[in-house]
N, CA, C and O of each residue as an XYZ file, in Angstrom:
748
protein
N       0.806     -1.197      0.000
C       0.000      0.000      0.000
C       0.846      1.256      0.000
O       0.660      2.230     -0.730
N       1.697      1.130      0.813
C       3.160      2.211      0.200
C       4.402      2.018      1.176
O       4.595      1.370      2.205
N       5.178      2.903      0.358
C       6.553      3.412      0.661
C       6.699      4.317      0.976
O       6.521      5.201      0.137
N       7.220      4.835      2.727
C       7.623      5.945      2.923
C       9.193      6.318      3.084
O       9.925      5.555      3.715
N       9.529      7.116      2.691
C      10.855      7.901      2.482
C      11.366      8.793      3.824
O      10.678      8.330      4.734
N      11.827      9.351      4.129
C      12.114     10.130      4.863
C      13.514     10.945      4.763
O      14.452     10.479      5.409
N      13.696     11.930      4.130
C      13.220     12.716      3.729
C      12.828     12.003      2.433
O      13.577     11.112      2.030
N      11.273     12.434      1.460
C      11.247     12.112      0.629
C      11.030     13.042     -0.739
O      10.542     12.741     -1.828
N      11.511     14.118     -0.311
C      11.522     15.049     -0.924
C      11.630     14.982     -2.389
O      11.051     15.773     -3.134
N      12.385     14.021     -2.787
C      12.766     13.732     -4.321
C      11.770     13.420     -4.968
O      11.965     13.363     -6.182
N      10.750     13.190     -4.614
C       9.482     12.508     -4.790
C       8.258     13.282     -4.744
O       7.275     12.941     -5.402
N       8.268     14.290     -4.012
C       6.963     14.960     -3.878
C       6.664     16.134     -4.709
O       7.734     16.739     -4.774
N       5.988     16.623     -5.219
C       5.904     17.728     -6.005
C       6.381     19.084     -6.113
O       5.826     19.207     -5.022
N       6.934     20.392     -6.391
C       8.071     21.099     -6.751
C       7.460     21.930     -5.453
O       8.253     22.309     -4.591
N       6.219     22.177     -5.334
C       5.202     23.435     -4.751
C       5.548     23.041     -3.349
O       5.597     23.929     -2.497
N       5.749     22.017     -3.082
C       5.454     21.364     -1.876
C       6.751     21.786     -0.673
O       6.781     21.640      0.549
N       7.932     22.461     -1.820
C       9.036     22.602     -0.860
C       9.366     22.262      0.600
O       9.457     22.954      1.613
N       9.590     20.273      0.221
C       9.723     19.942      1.409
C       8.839     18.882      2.418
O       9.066     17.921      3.153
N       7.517     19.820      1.894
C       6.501     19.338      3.031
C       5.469     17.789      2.865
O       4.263     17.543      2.834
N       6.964     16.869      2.774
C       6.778     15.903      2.111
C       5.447     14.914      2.737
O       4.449     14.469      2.172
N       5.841     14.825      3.881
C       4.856     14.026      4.292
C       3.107     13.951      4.779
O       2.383     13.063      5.230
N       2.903     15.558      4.364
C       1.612     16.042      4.652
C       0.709     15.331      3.073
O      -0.410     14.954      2.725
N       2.397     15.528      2.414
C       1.749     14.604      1.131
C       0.949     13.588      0.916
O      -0.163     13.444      0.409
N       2.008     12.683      1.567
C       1.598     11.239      1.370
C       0.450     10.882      2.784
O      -0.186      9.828      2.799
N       0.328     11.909      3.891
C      -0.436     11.250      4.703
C      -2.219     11.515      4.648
O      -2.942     12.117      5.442
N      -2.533     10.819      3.413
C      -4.132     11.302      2.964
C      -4.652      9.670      2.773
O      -4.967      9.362      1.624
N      -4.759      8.614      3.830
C      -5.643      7.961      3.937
C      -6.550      7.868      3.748
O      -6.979      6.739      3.512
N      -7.441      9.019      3.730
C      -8.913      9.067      3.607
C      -9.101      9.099      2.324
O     -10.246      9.023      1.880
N      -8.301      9.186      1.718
C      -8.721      9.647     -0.070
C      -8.451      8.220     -1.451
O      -7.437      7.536     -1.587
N      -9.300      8.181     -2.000
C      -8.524      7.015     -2.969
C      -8.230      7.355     -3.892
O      -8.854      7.528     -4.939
N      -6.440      7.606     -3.409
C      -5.444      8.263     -4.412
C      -4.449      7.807     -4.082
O      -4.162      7.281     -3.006
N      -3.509      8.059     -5.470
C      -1.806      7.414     -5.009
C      -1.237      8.563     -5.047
O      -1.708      9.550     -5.610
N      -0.060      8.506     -4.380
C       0.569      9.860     -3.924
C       2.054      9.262     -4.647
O       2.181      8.038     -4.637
N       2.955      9.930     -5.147
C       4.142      9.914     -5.568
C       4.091      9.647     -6.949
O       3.099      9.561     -7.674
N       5.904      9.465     -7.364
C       6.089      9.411     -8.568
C       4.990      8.167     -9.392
O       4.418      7.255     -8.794
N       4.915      8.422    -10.773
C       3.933      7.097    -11.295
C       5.354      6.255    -11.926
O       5.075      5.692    -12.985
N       6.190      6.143    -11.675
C       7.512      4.776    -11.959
C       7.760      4.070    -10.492
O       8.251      2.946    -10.386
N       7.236      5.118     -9.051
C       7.384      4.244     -7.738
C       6.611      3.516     -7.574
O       6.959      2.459     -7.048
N       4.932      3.742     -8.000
C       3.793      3.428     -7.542
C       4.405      1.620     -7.741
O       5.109      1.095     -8.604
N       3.675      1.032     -6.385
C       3.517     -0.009     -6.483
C       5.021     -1.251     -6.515
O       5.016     -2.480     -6.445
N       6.226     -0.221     -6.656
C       7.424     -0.848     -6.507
C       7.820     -0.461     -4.790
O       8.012      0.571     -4.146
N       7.807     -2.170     -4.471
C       8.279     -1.888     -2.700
C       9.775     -1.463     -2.732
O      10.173     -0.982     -1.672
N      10.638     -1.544     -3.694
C      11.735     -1.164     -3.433
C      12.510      0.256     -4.346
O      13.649      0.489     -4.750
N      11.303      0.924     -4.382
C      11.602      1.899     -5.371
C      12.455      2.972     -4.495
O      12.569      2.917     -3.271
N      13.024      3.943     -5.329
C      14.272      4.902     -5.143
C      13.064      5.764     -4.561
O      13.515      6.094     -3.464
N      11.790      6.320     -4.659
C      11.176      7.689     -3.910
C      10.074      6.932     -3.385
O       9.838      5.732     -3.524
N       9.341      7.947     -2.668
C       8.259      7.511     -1.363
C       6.994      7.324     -2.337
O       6.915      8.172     -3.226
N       6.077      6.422     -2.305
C       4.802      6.299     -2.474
C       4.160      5.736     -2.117
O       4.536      4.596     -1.844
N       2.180      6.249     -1.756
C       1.508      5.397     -1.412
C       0.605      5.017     -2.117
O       0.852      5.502     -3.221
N      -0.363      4.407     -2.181
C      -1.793      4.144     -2.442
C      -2.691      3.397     -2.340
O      -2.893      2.200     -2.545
N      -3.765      5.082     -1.648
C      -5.273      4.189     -0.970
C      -5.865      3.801     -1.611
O      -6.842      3.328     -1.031
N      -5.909      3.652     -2.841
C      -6.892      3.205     -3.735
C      -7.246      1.501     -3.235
O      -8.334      1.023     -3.554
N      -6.390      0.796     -2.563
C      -6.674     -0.652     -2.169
C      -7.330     -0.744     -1.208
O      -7.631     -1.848     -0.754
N      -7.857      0.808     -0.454
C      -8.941      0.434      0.445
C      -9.956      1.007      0.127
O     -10.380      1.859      0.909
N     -10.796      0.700     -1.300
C     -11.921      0.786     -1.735
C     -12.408     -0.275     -1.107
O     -11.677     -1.248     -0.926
N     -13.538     -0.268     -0.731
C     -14.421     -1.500     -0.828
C     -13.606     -2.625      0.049
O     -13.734     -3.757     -0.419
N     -12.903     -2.548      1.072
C     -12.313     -3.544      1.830
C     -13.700     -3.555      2.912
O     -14.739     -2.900      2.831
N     -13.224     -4.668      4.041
C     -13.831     -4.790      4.684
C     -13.449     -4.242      6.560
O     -12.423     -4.691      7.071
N     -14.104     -3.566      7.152
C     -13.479     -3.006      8.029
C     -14.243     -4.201      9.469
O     -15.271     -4.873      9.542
N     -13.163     -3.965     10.327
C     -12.374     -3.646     10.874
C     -11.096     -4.131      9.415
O     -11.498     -4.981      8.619
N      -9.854     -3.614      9.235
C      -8.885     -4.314      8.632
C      -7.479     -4.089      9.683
O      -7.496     -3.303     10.630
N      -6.344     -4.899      9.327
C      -5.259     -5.270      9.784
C      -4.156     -3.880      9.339
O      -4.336     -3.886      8.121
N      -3.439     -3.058      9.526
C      -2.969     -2.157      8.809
C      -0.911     -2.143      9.486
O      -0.606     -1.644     10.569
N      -0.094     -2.656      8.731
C       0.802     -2.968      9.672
C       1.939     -2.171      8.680
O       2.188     -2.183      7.475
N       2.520     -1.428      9.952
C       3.642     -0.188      9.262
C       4.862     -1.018      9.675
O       4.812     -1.587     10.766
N       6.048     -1.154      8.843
C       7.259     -1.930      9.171
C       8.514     -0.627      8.806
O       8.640      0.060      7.792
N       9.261     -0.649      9.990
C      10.356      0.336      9.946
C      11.672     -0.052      9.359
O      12.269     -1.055      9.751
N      12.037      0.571      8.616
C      13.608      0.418      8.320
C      13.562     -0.637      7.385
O      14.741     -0.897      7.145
N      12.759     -1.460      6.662
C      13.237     -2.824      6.325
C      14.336     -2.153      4.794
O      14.115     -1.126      4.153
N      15.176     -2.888      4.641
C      15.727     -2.328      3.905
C      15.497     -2.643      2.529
O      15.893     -1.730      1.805
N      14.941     -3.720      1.833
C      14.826     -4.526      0.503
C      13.574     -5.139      1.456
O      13.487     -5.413      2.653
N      12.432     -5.230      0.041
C      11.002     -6.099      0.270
C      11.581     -7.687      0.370
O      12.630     -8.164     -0.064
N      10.330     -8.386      1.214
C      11.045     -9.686      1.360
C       9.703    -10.341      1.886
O       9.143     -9.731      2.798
N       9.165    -11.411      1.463
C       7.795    -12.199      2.198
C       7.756    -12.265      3.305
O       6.689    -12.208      3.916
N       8.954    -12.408      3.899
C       8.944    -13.123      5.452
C       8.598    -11.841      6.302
O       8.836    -11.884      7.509
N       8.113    -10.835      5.815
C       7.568     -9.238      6.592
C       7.132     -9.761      8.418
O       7.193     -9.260      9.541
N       6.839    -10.621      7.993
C       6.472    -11.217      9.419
C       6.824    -11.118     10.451
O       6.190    -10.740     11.437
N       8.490    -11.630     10.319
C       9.646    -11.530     11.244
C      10.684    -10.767     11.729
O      11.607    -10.945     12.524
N      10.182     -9.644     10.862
C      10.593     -8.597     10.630
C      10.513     -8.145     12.367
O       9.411     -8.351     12.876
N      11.401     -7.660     13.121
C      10.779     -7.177     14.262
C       9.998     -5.551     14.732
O       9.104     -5.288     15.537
N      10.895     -4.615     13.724
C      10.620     -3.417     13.686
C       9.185     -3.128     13.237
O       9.004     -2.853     12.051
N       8.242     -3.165     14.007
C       6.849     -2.856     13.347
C       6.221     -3.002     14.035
O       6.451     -3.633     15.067
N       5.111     -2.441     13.713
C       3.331     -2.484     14.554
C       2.376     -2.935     13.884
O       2.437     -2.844     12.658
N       1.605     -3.345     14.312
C       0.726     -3.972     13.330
C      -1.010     -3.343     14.202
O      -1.617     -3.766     15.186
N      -1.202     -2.544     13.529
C      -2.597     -1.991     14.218
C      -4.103     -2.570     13.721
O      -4.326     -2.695     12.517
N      -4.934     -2.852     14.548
C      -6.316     -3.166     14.103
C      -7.587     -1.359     13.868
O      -8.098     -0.541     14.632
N      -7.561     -1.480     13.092
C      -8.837     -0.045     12.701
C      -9.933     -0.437     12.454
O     -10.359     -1.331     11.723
N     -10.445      0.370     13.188
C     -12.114      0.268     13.059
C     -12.666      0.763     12.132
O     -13.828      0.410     11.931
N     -12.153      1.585     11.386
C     -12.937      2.623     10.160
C     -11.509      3.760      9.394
O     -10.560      4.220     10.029
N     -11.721      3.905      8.297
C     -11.282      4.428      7.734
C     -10.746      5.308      8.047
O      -9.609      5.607      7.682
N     -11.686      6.138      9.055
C     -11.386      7.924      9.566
C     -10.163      7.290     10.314
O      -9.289      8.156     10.361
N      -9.773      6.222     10.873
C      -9.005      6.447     11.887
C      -7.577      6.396     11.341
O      -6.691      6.819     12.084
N      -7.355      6.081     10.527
C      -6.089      6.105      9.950
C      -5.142      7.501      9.398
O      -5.639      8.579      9.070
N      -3.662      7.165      9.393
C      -3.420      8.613      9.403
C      -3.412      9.570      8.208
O      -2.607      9.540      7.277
N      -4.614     10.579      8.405
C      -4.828     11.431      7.240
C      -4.495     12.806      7.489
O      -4.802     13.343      8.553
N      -4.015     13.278      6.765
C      -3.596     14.769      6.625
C      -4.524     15.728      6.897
O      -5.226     15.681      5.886
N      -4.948     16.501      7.547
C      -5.927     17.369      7.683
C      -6.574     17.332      8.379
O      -7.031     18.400      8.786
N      -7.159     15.709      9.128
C      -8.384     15.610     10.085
C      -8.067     15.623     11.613
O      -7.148     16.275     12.109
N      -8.732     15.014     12.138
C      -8.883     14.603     13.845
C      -9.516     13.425     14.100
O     -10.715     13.372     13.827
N      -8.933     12.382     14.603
C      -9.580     10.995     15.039
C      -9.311     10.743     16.309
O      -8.375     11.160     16.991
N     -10.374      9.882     16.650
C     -10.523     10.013     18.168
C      -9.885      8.297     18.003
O     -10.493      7.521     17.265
N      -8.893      7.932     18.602
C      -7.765      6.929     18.829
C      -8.390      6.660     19.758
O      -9.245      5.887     19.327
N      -8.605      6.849     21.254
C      -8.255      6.208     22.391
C      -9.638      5.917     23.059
O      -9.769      5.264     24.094
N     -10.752      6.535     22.272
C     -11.992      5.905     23.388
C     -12.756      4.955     22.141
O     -12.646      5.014     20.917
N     -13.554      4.084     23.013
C     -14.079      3.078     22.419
C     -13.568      1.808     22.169
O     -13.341      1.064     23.123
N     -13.305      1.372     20.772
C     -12.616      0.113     20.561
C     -12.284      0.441     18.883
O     -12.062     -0.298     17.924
N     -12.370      1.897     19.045
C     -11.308      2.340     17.665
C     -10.026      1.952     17.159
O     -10.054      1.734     15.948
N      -8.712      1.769     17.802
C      -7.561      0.573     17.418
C      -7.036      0.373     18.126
O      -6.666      1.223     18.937
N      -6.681     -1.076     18.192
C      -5.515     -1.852     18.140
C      -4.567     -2.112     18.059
O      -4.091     -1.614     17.039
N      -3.517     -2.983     18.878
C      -1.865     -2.702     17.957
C      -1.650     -4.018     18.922
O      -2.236     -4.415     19.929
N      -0.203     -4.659     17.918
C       0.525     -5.787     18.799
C       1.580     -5.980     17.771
O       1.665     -5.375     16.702
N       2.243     -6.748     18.154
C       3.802     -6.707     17.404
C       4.224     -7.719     16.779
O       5.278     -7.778     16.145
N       3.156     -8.865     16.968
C       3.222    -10.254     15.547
C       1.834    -10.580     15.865
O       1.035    -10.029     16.623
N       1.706    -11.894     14.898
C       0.452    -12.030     14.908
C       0.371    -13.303     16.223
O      -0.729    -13.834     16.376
N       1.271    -13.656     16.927
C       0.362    -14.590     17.625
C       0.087    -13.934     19.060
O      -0.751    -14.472     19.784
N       0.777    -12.769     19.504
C       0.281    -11.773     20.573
C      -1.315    -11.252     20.621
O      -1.891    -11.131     19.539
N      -2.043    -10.941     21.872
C      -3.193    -10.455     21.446
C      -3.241     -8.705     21.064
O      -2.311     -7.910     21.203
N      -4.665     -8.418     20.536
C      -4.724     -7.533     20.454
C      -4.918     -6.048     21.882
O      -5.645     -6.232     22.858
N      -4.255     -4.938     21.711
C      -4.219     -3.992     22.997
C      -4.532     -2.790     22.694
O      -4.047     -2.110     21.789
N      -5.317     -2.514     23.416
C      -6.156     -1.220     22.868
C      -5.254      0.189     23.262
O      -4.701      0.270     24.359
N      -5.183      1.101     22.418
C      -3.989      2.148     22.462
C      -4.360      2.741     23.456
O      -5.466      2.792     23.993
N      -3.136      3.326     23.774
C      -3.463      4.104     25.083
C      -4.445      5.488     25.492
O      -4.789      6.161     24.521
N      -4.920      5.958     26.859
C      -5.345      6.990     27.042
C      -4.558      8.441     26.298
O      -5.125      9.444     25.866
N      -3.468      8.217     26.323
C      -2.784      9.423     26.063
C      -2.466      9.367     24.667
O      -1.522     10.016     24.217
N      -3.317      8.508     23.826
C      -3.128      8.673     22.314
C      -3.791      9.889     21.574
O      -4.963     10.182     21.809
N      -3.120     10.507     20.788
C      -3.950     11.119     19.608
C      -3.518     11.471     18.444
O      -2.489     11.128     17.860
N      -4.805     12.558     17.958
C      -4.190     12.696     16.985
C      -5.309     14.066     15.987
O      -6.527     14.051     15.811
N      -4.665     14.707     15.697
C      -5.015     16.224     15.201
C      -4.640     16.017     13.900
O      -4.208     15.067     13.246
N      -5.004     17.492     13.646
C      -4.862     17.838     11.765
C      -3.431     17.204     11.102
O      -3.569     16.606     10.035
N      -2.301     17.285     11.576
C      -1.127     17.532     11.187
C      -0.405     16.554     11.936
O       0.792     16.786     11.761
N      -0.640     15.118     13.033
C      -0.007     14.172     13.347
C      -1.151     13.036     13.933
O      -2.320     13.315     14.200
N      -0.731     12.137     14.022
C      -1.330     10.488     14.566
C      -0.479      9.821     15.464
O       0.487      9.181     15.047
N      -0.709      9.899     16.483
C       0.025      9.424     17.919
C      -0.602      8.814     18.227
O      -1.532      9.268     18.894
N      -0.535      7.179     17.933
C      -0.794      5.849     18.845
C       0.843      5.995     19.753
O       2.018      6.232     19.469
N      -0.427      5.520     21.626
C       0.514      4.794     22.499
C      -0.006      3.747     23.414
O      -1.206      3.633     23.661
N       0.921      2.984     23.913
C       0.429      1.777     24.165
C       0.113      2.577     25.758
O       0.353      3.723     26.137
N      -0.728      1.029     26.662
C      -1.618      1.800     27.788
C      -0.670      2.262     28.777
O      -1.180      2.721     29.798
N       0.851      2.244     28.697
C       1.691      2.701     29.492
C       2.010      3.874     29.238
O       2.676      4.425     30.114
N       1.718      4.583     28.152
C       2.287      5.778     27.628
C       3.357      5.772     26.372
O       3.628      6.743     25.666
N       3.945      4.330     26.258
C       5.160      4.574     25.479
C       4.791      5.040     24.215
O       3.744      5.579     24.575
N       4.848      5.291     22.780
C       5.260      5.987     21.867
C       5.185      4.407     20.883
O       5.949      3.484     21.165
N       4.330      4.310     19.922
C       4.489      3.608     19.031
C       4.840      4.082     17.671
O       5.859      4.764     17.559
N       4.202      3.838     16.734
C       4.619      4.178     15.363
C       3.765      5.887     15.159
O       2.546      5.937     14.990
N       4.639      7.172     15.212
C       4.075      8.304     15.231
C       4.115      8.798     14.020
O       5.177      8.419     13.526
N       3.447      9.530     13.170
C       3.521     10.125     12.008
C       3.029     11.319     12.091
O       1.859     11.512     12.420
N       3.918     12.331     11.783
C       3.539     13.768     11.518
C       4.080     14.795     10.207
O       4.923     14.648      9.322
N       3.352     15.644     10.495
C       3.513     16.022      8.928
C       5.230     16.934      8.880
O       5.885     17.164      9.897
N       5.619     17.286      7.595
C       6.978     17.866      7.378
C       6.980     18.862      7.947
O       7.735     18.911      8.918
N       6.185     20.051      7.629
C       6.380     21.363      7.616
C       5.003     21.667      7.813
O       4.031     21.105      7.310
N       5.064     23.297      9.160
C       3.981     23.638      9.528
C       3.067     24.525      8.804
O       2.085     25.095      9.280
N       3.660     24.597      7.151
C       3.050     25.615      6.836
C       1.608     25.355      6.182
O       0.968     26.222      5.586
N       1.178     23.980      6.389
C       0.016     23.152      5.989
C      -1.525     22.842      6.885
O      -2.390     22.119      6.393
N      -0.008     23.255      8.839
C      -1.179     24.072      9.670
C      -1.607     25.092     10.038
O      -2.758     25.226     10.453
N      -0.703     26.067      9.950
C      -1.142     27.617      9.899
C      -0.382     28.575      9.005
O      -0.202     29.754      9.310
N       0.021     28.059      7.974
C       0.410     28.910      6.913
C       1.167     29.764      7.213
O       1.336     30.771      6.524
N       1.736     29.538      8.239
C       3.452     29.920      8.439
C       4.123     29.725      7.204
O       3.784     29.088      6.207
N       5.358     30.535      7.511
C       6.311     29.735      6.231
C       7.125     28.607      6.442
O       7.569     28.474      7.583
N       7.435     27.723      5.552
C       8.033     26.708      5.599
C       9.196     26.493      6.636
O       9.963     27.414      6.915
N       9.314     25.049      7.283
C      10.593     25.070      8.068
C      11.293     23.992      7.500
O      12.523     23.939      7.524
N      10.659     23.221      7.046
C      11.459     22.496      6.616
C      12.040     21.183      7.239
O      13.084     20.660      6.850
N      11.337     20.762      8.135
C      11.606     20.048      9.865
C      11.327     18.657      8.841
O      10.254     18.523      8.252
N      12.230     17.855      8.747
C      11.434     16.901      8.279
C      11.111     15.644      9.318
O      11.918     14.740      9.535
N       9.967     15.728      9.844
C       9.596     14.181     10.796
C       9.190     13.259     10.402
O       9.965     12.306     10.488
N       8.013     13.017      9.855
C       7.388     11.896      9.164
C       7.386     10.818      9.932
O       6.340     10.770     10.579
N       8.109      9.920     10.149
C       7.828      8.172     10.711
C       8.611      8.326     12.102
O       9.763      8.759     12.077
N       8.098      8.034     13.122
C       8.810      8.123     14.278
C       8.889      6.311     15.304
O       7.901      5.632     15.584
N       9.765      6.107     15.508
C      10.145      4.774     16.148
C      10.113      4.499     17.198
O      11.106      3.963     17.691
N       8.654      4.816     18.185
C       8.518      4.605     19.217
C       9.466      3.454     20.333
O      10.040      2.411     20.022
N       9.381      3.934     21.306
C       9.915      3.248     22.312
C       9.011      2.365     22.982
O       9.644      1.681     23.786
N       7.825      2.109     22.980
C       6.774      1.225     22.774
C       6.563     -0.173     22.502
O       5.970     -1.121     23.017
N       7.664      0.194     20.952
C       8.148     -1.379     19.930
C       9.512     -1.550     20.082
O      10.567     -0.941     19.907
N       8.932     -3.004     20.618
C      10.288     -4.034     20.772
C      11.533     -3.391     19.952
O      11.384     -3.428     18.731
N      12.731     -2.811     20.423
C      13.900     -1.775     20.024
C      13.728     -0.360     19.660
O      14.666      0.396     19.406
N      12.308      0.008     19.645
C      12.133      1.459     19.376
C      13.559      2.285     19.743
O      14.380      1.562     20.308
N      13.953      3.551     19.537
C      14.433      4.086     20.233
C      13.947      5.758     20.566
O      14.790      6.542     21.001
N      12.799      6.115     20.365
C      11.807      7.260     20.273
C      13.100      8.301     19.258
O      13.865      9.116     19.774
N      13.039      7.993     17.858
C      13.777      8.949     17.374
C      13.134      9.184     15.704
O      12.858      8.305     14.887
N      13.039     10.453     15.579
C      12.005     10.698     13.882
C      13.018     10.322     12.801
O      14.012      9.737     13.230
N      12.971     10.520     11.619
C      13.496     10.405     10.043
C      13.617      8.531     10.409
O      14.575      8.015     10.983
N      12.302      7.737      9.863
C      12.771      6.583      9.570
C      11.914      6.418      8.250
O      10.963      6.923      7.654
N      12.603      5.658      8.186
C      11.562      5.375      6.486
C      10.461      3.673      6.672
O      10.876      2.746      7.368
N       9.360      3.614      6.055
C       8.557      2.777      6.788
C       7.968      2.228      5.154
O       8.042      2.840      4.088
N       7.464      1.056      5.395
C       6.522      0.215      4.532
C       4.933      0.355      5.260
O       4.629     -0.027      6.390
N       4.168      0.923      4.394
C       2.608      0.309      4.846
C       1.561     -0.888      4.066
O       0.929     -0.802      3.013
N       1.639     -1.646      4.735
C       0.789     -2.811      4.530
C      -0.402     -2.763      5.089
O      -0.510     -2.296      6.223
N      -1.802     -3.363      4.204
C      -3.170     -3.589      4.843
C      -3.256     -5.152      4.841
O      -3.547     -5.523      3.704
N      -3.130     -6.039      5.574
C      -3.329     -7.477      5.723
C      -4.854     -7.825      5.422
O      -5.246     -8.990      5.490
């Protein structure tokens, strides 16, 4: 479903100076984001995604972000760097622009292979226009995504900050530190 970059600047459009990841973080939309020679290559040279594969799925679905892997490979499984979240609905996933309510109800999920159970994110999760903060019920920091540059939330001028994929301390070796580059999978 995609490839994220970090910085992926090479990839995102000229206007965008930078503000790469506000790009690609539009879940809600069924569209592919990046170059059309990345689309669909897991091991391509720039960042791309696309929602278009969650037309017509069936929800709750499986949605599992894998950090760092370096070359695509089946065995994603064993991979240890990753989260693997359960969503209840579409809205909840991370989209550029909105607000989802993460932490009340039985909105998502997360666990770190498949034979662990599922754990409902923490109280202190969220998530606003411009980032998506799942944490587990201790507080730690799972897979965070926020956008590049603030000028997409209040039309400031560009900074240029690039965060995008953050490596919670949460997941088994996290070390809570931003610029990682990530795979997204819908199981």
């Amino acid at each position: 479903m995609g490839y994220y970059r970090n910085p992926a600047t090479e990839n995102a459009p000229d206007d965008l100076d930078d503000r790469d990841y506000a790009y690609f973080m539009k879940a809600g939309l069924d569209e592919t984001y990046g170059n059309p020679e990345y689309i669909a290559d897991p091991d391509s040279e720039g960042a791309w995604t696309d929602w278009r594969v969650l037309r017509g799925v069936a929800w709750p679905l499986e949605f599992a972000v894998i950090i760092h892997q370096s070359s695509w490979f089946t065995g994603w499984e064993d991979h240890a760097a990753k989260t693997i979240y359960r969503v209840k609905s579409r809205d909840i996933l991370p989209n550029y622009g909105t607000t989802q309510d993460l932490s009340s109800g039985d909105n998502l999920y997360y666990r770190f292979d498949f034979t662990g159970s599922w754990v409902d994110v923490g109280l202190s999760s969220s998530s606003v226009n411009y980032m998506w903060y799942p944490r587990t019920v201790a507080g730690y920091s799972l897979t965070l995504f926020h956008e590049s540059n603030s000028k997409y939330v209040d039309n400031s001028e560009p900074t240029n900050f690039h965060f995008g994929v953050f490596y919670g301390g949460g997941i088994p070796g996290g070390d809570n530190s931003w610029h990682h580059s990530a795979r997204f999978l819908v199981r």
